[in-house]
Amino acid sequence: GAIVAPLATAGARSGINAVRETAATNKALGGAAPTSKNLKDAARTLYQQIDDKGVTIPQKPLKSLSSNIESRIKSEGFNARIHPKTAAALDEISKATDEAMSPGDLDILLRVAGEASKSFDNPSDARLGRMIVREIDDFMANQLPKEAGMADGDDISNLYRQAQSLWGRARK
């Protein structure tokens, strides 16, 4: 009894969040059949909602992200000549993280890293690109709620996950 009640409450919250996420997705899609264009437009709408909340990620954690990515990639054997797409992504990340940015701007960096992860002719480059994508994803999942504050943190994280999901579905 003492264990089941908290688990049931947690499960109910999880279910409520899933319903909210589905409602946000349906609202963003506007009831349209989910074409690639509809999905991308819906994702852009959700990213805009996040940006409209005024959340800005300060330069200090962004610089830390950039440094962590660079250290991790170098420890995995990164070489700019052998891994050109990863090198381009690292360069963009390094330049972009010199100042504060919106979650939407950081998501653009995520897409740049995503291109490195699609290096079909260079599997090693693709592997490093996927590592960068994971680092940025983890950063966004942890940093957005901190910057938004407790009141909006969960909402913003949910919007971000929904936007990412829609964008991923649009690419398939």
Coordinates of N, CA and C in Angstrom, one line a residue:
G1 N 0.8 -1.2 0.0 CA 0.0 0.0 0.0 C 0.8 1.3 0.0
A2 N 1.9 1.3 0.9 CA 2.7 2.5 1.0 C 3.5 2.8 -0.3
I3 N 3.9 1.7 -1.0 CA 4.7 1.9 -2.2 C 3.8 2.1 -3.4
V4 N 2.7 1.4 -3.4 CA 1.8 1.5 -4.6 C 1.2 2.9 -4.8
A5 N 0.8 3.6 -3.7 CA 0.2 4.9 -3.9 C 1.1 5.9 -4.6
P6 N 2.3 6.0 -4.1 CA 3.2 7.0 -4.8 C 3.5 6.6 -6.2
L7 N 3.6 5.3 -6.5 CA 3.8 4.8 -7.9 C 2.6 5.1 -8.7
A8 N 1.4 4.9 -8.2 CA 0.2 5.2 -8.9 C 0.1 6.7 -9.2
T9 N 0.5 7.5 -8.2 CA 0.5 9.0 -8.5 C 1.5 9.4 -9.5
A10 N 2.7 8.8 -9.5 CA 3.7 9.1 -10.5 C 3.2 8.6 -11.9
G11 N 2.6 7.5 -11.9 CA 2.1 7.0 -13.2 C 1.0 7.9 -13.7
A12 N 0.1 8.4 -12.9 CA -1.0 9.3 -13.3 C -0.4 10.6 -13.8
R13 N 0.7 11.1 -13.2 CA 1.3 12.3 -13.7 C 1.9 12.1 -15.0
S14 N 2.6 10.9 -15.2 CA 3.2 10.6 -16.4 C 2.1 10.5 -17.5
G15 N 1.0 9.9 -17.2 CA -0.1 9.8 -18.2 C -0.6 11.2 -18.6
I16 N -0.8 12.0 -17.5 CA -1.3 13.4 -17.8 C -0.3 14.1 -18.7
N17 N 1.0 14.0 -18.4 CA 2.0 14.6 -19.3 C 2.0 14.1 -20.7
A18 N 1.7 12.8 -20.9 CA 1.6 12.2 -22.2 C 0.4 12.8 -22.9
V19 N -0.7 13.0 -22.2 CA -1.9 13.6 -22.8 C -1.6 15.0 -23.2
R20 N -0.9 15.8 -22.3 CA -0.6 17.1 -22.7 C 0.3 17.2 -23.9
E21 N 1.3 16.3 -24.0 CA 2.2 16.3 -25.1 C 1.5 16.0 -26.4
T22 N 0.6 15.0 -26.3 CA -0.2 14.7 -27.5 C -1.1 15.9 -27.9
A23 N -1.7 16.5 -26.9 CA -2.6 17.7 -27.2 C -1.7 18.8 -27.8
A24 N -0.5 19.0 -27.3 CA 0.3 20.1 -27.9 C 0.7 19.7 -29.3
T25 N 1.0 18.4 -29.6 CA 1.3 18.0 -30.9 C 0.1 18.2 -31.9
N26 N -1.0 17.8 -31.4 CA -2.2 17.9 -32.3 C -2.6 19.4 -32.5
K27 N -2.4 20.2 -31.5 CA -2.6 21.6 -31.7 C -1.7 22.2 -32.7
A28 N -0.4 21.9 -32.6 CA 0.6 22.4 -33.5 C 0.4 21.9 -34.9
L29 N -0.1 20.7 -35.1 CA -0.4 20.2 -36.4 C -1.7 20.7 -37.0
G30 N -2.6 21.3 -36.1 CA -3.8 21.9 -36.6 C -4.8 20.9 -37.2
G31 N -4.7 19.6 -36.8 CA -5.6 18.6 -37.3 C -5.3 18.2 -38.7
A32 N -4.3 18.6 -39.3 CA -3.9 18.3 -40.7 C -3.3 16.9 -40.7
A33 N -3.4 16.3 -41.9 CA -2.6 15.0 -42.1 C -1.2 15.3 -42.0
P34 N -0.4 14.5 -41.3 CA 1.0 14.8 -41.0 C 1.9 14.6 -42.2
T35 N 1.9 15.5 -43.1 CA 2.9 15.5 -44.1 C 4.2 16.0 -43.6
S36 N 5.3 15.8 -44.3 CA 6.6 16.3 -43.9 C 6.6 17.8 -43.6
K37 N 5.9 18.5 -44.5 CA 5.8 20.0 -44.3 C 5.0 20.3 -43.1
N38 N 3.9 19.6 -42.9 CA 3.1 19.9 -41.7 C 3.9 19.6 -40.4
L39 N 4.6 18.5 -40.4 CA 5.4 18.2 -39.2 C 6.5 19.2 -38.9
K40 N 7.2 19.7 -40.0 CA 8.2 20.7 -39.8 C 7.6 22.0 -39.3
D41 N 6.5 22.4 -39.9 CA 5.8 23.6 -39.5 C 5.3 23.5 -38.1
A42 N 4.8 22.4 -37.7 CA 4.4 22.2 -36.3 C 5.6 22.3 -35.4
A43 N 6.7 21.7 -35.7 CA 7.9 21.7 -34.9 C 8.4 23.2 -34.8
R44 N 8.4 23.9 -35.9 CA 8.8 25.3 -35.9 C 7.9 26.1 -34.9
T45 N 6.6 25.8 -34.9 CA 5.6 26.5 -34.1 C 6.0 26.3 -32.6
L46 N 6.3 25.0 -32.3 CA 6.7 24.7 -30.9 C 8.0 25.3 -30.5
Y47 N 9.0 25.3 -31.4 CA 10.2 26.0 -31.1 C 10.0 27.5 -30.9
Q48 N 9.1 28.1 -31.7 CA 8.7 29.5 -31.5 C 8.1 29.8 -30.2
Q49 N 7.2 28.8 -29.7 CA 6.6 29.0 -28.4 C 7.6 29.0 -27.3
I50 N 8.6 28.2 -27.5 CA 9.7 28.1 -26.5 C 10.4 29.5 -26.5
D51 N 10.8 29.9 -27.7 CA 11.5 31.2 -27.8 C 10.7 32.4 -27.2
D52 N 9.3 32.3 -27.5 CA 8.4 33.4 -27.0 C 8.4 33.4 -25.5
K53 N 8.7 32.4 -24.8 CA 8.7 32.4 -23.4 C 9.9 33.1 -22.8
G54 N 10.8 33.6 -23.7 CA 11.9 34.4 -23.3 C 13.1 33.7 -22.7
V55 N 13.1 32.4 -22.8 CA 14.2 31.6 -22.2 C 15.5 31.8 -23.0
T56 N 16.5 32.2 -22.4 CA 17.8 32.4 -23.0 C 18.8 31.6 -22.2
I57 N 19.6 30.9 -22.9 CA 20.7 30.1 -22.3 C 21.9 30.9 -22.2
P58 N 22.4 31.2 -21.0 CA 23.6 32.1 -20.8 C 24.9 31.5 -21.5
Q59 N 25.8 32.4 -21.8 CA 27.0 32.0 -22.4 C 27.9 31.1 -21.7
K60 N 27.9 31.2 -20.3 CA 28.8 30.3 -19.5 C 28.4 28.8 -19.7
P61 N 27.2 28.4 -19.5 CA 26.9 27.0 -19.7 C 27.1 26.5 -21.2
L62 N 26.9 27.5 -22.1 CA 27.1 27.1 -23.6 C 28.6 26.9 -23.8
K63 N 29.4 27.7 -23.2 CA 30.9 27.5 -23.4 C 31.3 26.2 -22.8
S64 N 30.7 25.9 -21.7 CA 31.0 24.6 -21.0 C 30.6 23.4 -21.9
L65 N 29.4 23.6 -22.5 CA 28.9 22.6 -23.5 C 29.9 22.4 -24.6
S66 N 30.4 23.5 -25.2 CA 31.3 23.5 -26.3 C 32.6 22.8 -25.9
S67 N 33.1 23.1 -24.7 CA 34.3 22.6 -24.2 C 34.2 21.1 -23.9
N68 N 33.0 20.7 -23.3 CA 32.8 19.3 -23.1 C 32.7 18.4 -24.4
I69 N 32.0 19.0 -25.4 CA 31.9 18.3 -26.6 C 33.3 18.1 -27.3
E70 N 34.1 19.2 -27.3 CA 35.4 19.1 -27.9 C 36.3 18.1 -27.1
S71 N 36.3 18.1 -25.8 CA 37.1 17.2 -25.1 C 36.7 15.7 -25.3
R72 N 35.4 15.5 -25.4 CA 34.8 14.2 -25.6 C 35.2 13.7 -27.0
I73 N 35.1 14.5 -28.0 CA 35.4 14.1 -29.4 C 36.9 13.9 -29.5
K74 N 37.7 14.7 -28.9 CA 39.1 14.5 -29.0 C 39.5 13.2 -28.4
S75 N 38.9 12.9 -27.3 CA 39.2 11.6 -26.6 C 38.8 10.4 -27.4
E76 N 38.0 10.6 -28.4 CA 37.5 9.5 -29.2 C 38.3 9.4 -30.5
G77 N 39.4 10.2 -30.6 CA 40.3 10.1 -31.8 C 40.0 11.1 -32.9
F78 N 39.3 12.2 -32.6 CA 39.0 13.2 -33.6 C 40.2 13.8 -34.3
N79 N 40.1 13.9 -35.6 CA 41.1 14.5 -36.4 C 40.4 15.3 -37.5
A80 N 40.7 16.6 -37.6 CA 39.9 17.5 -38.5 C 40.0 17.0 -40.0
R81 N 41.1 16.5 -40.4 CA 41.3 16.0 -41.8 C 40.5 14.7 -42.0
I82 N 40.5 13.9 -41.0 CA 39.8 12.6 -41.2 C 38.3 12.7 -41.0
H83 N 37.9 13.7 -40.2 CA 36.5 13.8 -39.8 C 36.0 15.2 -40.2
P84 N 35.9 15.5 -41.5 CA 35.6 16.9 -41.9 C 34.2 17.4 -41.4
K85 N 33.2 16.6 -41.4 CA 31.9 17.1 -41.0 C 31.8 17.3 -39.5
T86 N 32.5 16.5 -38.8 CA 32.6 16.7 -37.3 C 33.4 18.0 -37.1
A87 N 34.4 18.3 -37.8 CA 35.2 19.5 -37.7 C 34.4 20.7 -38.0
A88 N 33.5 20.6 -39.0 CA 32.7 21.8 -39.3 C 31.6 22.0 -38.2
A89 N 31.1 20.9 -37.7 CA 30.1 21.1 -36.6 C 30.8 21.7 -35.4
L90 N 32.0 21.2 -35.0 CA 32.7 21.7 -33.9 C 33.0 23.2 -34.0
D91 N 33.4 23.6 -35.2 CA 33.7 25.0 -35.5 C 32.4 25.9 -35.3
E92 N 31.3 25.4 -35.8 CA 30.0 26.2 -35.7 C 29.6 26.3 -34.2
I93 N 29.8 25.2 -33.5 CA 29.4 25.2 -32.1 C 30.3 26.2 -31.3
S94 N 31.6 26.1 -31.6 CA 32.5 27.0 -30.9 C 32.2 28.5 -31.2
K95 N 31.9 28.8 -32.4 CA 31.6 30.2 -32.8 C 30.3 30.6 -32.2
A96 N 29.3 29.8 -32.2 CA 27.9 30.1 -31.8 C 27.8 30.3 -30.3
T97 N 28.7 29.6 -29.5 CA 28.5 29.6 -28.1 C 29.3 30.7 -27.4
D98 N 29.8 31.7 -28.2 CA 30.5 32.8 -27.7 C 29.5 33.8 -27.0
E99 N 28.2 33.6 -27.1 CA 27.2 34.5 -26.5 C 26.0 33.7 -26.1
A100 N 25.1 34.3 -25.3 CA 23.9 33.6 -25.0 C 23.0 33.4 -26.2
M101 N 22.2 32.4 -26.1 CA 21.3 32.1 -27.3 C 20.0 31.5 -26.8
S102 N 19.1 31.5 -27.8 CA 17.7 31.0 -27.5 C 17.8 29.4 -27.7
P103 N 16.8 28.7 -27.2 CA 16.7 27.3 -27.4 C 16.6 27.0 -28.9
G104 N 15.9 27.9 -29.6 CA 15.8 27.7 -31.1 C 17.1 27.7 -31.8
D105 N 17.9 28.7 -31.4 CA 19.3 28.8 -31.9 C 20.1 27.6 -31.6
L106 N 20.0 27.1 -30.4 CA 20.8 25.9 -30.1 C 20.3 24.7 -30.9
D107 N 19.0 24.6 -31.1 CA 18.4 23.5 -31.9 C 19.0 23.6 -33.4
I108 N 19.3 24.7 -33.9 CA 19.9 24.8 -35.2 C 21.3 24.2 -35.1
L109 N 22.0 24.4 -34.0 CA 23.3 23.7 -33.9 C 23.2 22.2 -33.8
L110 N 22.1 21.8 -33.2 CA 21.8 20.4 -33.1 C 21.6 19.8 -34.5
R111 N 21.0 20.6 -35.4 CA 20.8 20.1 -36.8 C 22.1 20.1 -37.6
V112 N 23.0 21.1 -37.3 CA 24.3 21.1 -37.9 C 25.0 19.8 -37.5
A113 N 25.0 19.5 -36.2 CA 25.7 18.3 -35.7 C 25.0 17.0 -36.4
G114 N 23.7 17.1 -36.5 CA 23.0 16.0 -37.2 C 23.4 15.7 -38.6
E115 N 23.8 16.7 -39.3 CA 24.4 16.5 -40.6 C 25.7 15.8 -40.6
A116 N 26.5 16.1 -39.5 CA 27.8 15.3 -39.4 C 27.5 13.9 -39.1
S117 N 26.4 13.6 -38.4 CA 26.1 12.2 -38.1 C 25.6 11.4 -39.2
K118 N 25.4 12.1 -40.4 CA 24.9 11.4 -41.6 C 26.0 11.2 -42.6
S119 N 27.2 11.2 -42.1 CA 28.4 11.0 -43.0 C 28.5 9.5 -43.4
F120 N 27.6 9.1 -44.4 CA 27.6 7.7 -44.8 C 28.9 7.2 -45.4
D121 N 29.6 8.1 -46.0 CA 30.9 7.7 -46.7 C 32.1 7.6 -45.6
N122 N 31.8 8.1 -44.4 CA 32.8 8.1 -43.4 C 32.2 7.7 -42.0
P123 N 32.1 6.4 -41.8 CA 31.4 6.0 -40.5 C 32.0 6.5 -39.3
S124 N 33.3 6.8 -39.2 CA 33.9 7.3 -38.0 C 33.5 8.8 -37.8
D125 N 33.3 9.5 -38.9 CA 32.8 10.9 -38.8 C 31.4 10.9 -38.3
A126 N 30.6 10.0 -38.8 CA 29.2 9.8 -38.4 C 29.1 9.5 -37.0
R127 N 29.9 8.6 -36.5 CA 29.9 8.2 -35.1 C 30.2 9.4 -34.2
L128 N 31.2 10.2 -34.5 CA 31.5 11.4 -33.8 C 30.3 12.4 -33.8
G129 N 29.7 12.6 -35.0 CA 28.6 13.4 -35.2 C 27.4 13.0 -34.2
R130 N 27.2 11.7 -34.1 CA 26.1 11.2 -33.2 C 26.5 11.6 -31.8
M131 N 27.7 11.5 -31.4 CA 28.1 11.9 -30.1 C 27.8 13.3 -29.8
I132 N 28.1 14.2 -30.7 CA 27.8 15.6 -30.6 C 26.3 15.8 -30.4
V133 N 25.5 15.1 -31.2 CA 24.0 15.2 -31.1 C 23.6 14.8 -29.7
R134 N 24.1 13.7 -29.2 CA 23.7 13.3 -27.9 C 24.1 14.3 -26.8
E135 N 25.3 14.9 -26.9 CA 25.7 15.9 -25.9 C 24.8 17.1 -25.9
I136 N 24.4 17.5 -27.1 CA 23.5 18.7 -27.2 C 22.1 18.3 -26.7
D137 N 21.6 17.2 -27.0 CA 20.3 16.7 -26.5 C 20.3 16.6 -25.0
D138 N 21.3 16.1 -24.4 CA 21.4 15.9 -23.0 C 21.5 17.3 -22.3
F139 N 22.3 18.2 -22.9 CA 22.4 19.6 -22.4 C 21.0 20.3 -22.4
M140 N 20.3 20.2 -23.5 CA 19.0 20.8 -23.6 C 18.0 20.2 -22.6
A141 N 18.0 18.9 -22.4 CA 17.1 18.3 -21.5 C 17.4 18.8 -20.1
N142 N 18.6 19.0 -19.7 CA 19.0 19.4 -18.4 C 19.0 21.0 -18.2
Q143 N 19.4 21.7 -19.2 CA 19.6 23.1 -19.1 C 18.3 23.9 -19.3
L144 N 17.5 23.5 -20.2 CA 16.2 24.3 -20.4 C 15.4 24.5 -19.1
P145 N 15.2 23.4 -18.4 CA 14.4 23.6 -17.1 C 15.1 24.6 -16.1
K146 N 16.4 24.5 -16.1 CA 17.2 25.4 -15.2 C 17.0 26.9 -15.5
E147 N 17.1 27.1 -16.8 CA 17.0 28.5 -17.3 C 15.6 29.0 -17.3
A148 N 14.6 28.2 -17.4 CA 13.2 28.6 -17.4 C 12.7 28.8 -16.0
G149 N 13.3 28.2 -15.0 CA 12.8 28.2 -13.7 C 11.8 27.1 -13.5
M150 N 11.5 26.8 -12.2 CA 10.7 25.7 -11.9 C 9.3 25.8 -12.5
A151 N 8.7 26.9 -12.6 CA 7.3 27.1 -13.0 C 7.1 26.6 -14.5
D152 N 8.0 27.1 -15.3 CA 7.9 26.8 -16.8 C 8.8 25.7 -17.2
G153 N 9.7 25.2 -16.4 CA 10.7 24.3 -16.8 C 10.2 23.0 -17.4
D154 N 9.2 22.4 -16.8 CA 8.7 21.2 -17.3 C 7.9 21.4 -18.6
D155 N 7.2 22.5 -18.7 CA 6.5 22.8 -19.9 C 7.4 23.0 -21.1
I156 N 8.5 23.8 -20.8 CA 9.4 24.0 -21.9 C 10.1 22.7 -22.3
S157 N 10.5 21.9 -21.4 CA 11.1 20.6 -21.7 C 10.2 19.8 -22.5
N158 N 8.9 19.8 -22.2 CA 7.9 19.0 -22.9 C 7.7 19.6 -24.3
L159 N 7.7 20.9 -24.5 CA 7.6 21.5 -25.8 C 8.8 21.2 -26.6
Y160 N 9.9 21.2 -26.0 CA 11.2 20.9 -26.7 C 11.2 19.5 -27.2
R161 N 10.8 18.5 -26.4 CA 10.8 17.1 -26.8 C 9.8 16.9 -27.9
Q162 N 8.6 17.5 -27.8 CA 7.6 17.4 -28.9 C 8.1 18.0 -30.2
A163 N 8.8 19.1 -30.1 CA 9.3 19.7 -31.3 C 10.4 18.8 -32.0
Q164 N 11.2 18.3 -31.1 CA 12.2 17.4 -31.7 C 11.6 16.1 -32.3
S165 N 10.6 15.6 -31.6 CA 9.9 14.4 -32.1 C 9.3 14.7 -33.5
L166 N 8.6 15.8 -33.6 CA 8.0 16.2 -34.9 C 9.0 16.4 -36.0
W167 N 10.1 17.1 -35.6 CA 11.1 17.3 -36.6 C 11.7 15.9 -37.1
G168 N 11.9 15.0 -36.2 CA 12.5 13.7 -36.5 C 11.5 12.9 -37.4
R169 N 10.2 13.0 -37.1 CA 9.2 12.4 -37.9 C 9.2 13.0 -39.3
A170 N 9.4 14.2 -39.4 CA 9.4 14.9 -40.7 C 10.5 14.4 -41.6
R171 N 11.6 14.1 -41.0 CA 12.8 13.7 -41.8 C 12.7 12.3 -42.3
K172 N 11.8 11.5 -41.7 CA 11.7 10.0 -42.1 C 10.8 9.9 -43.4

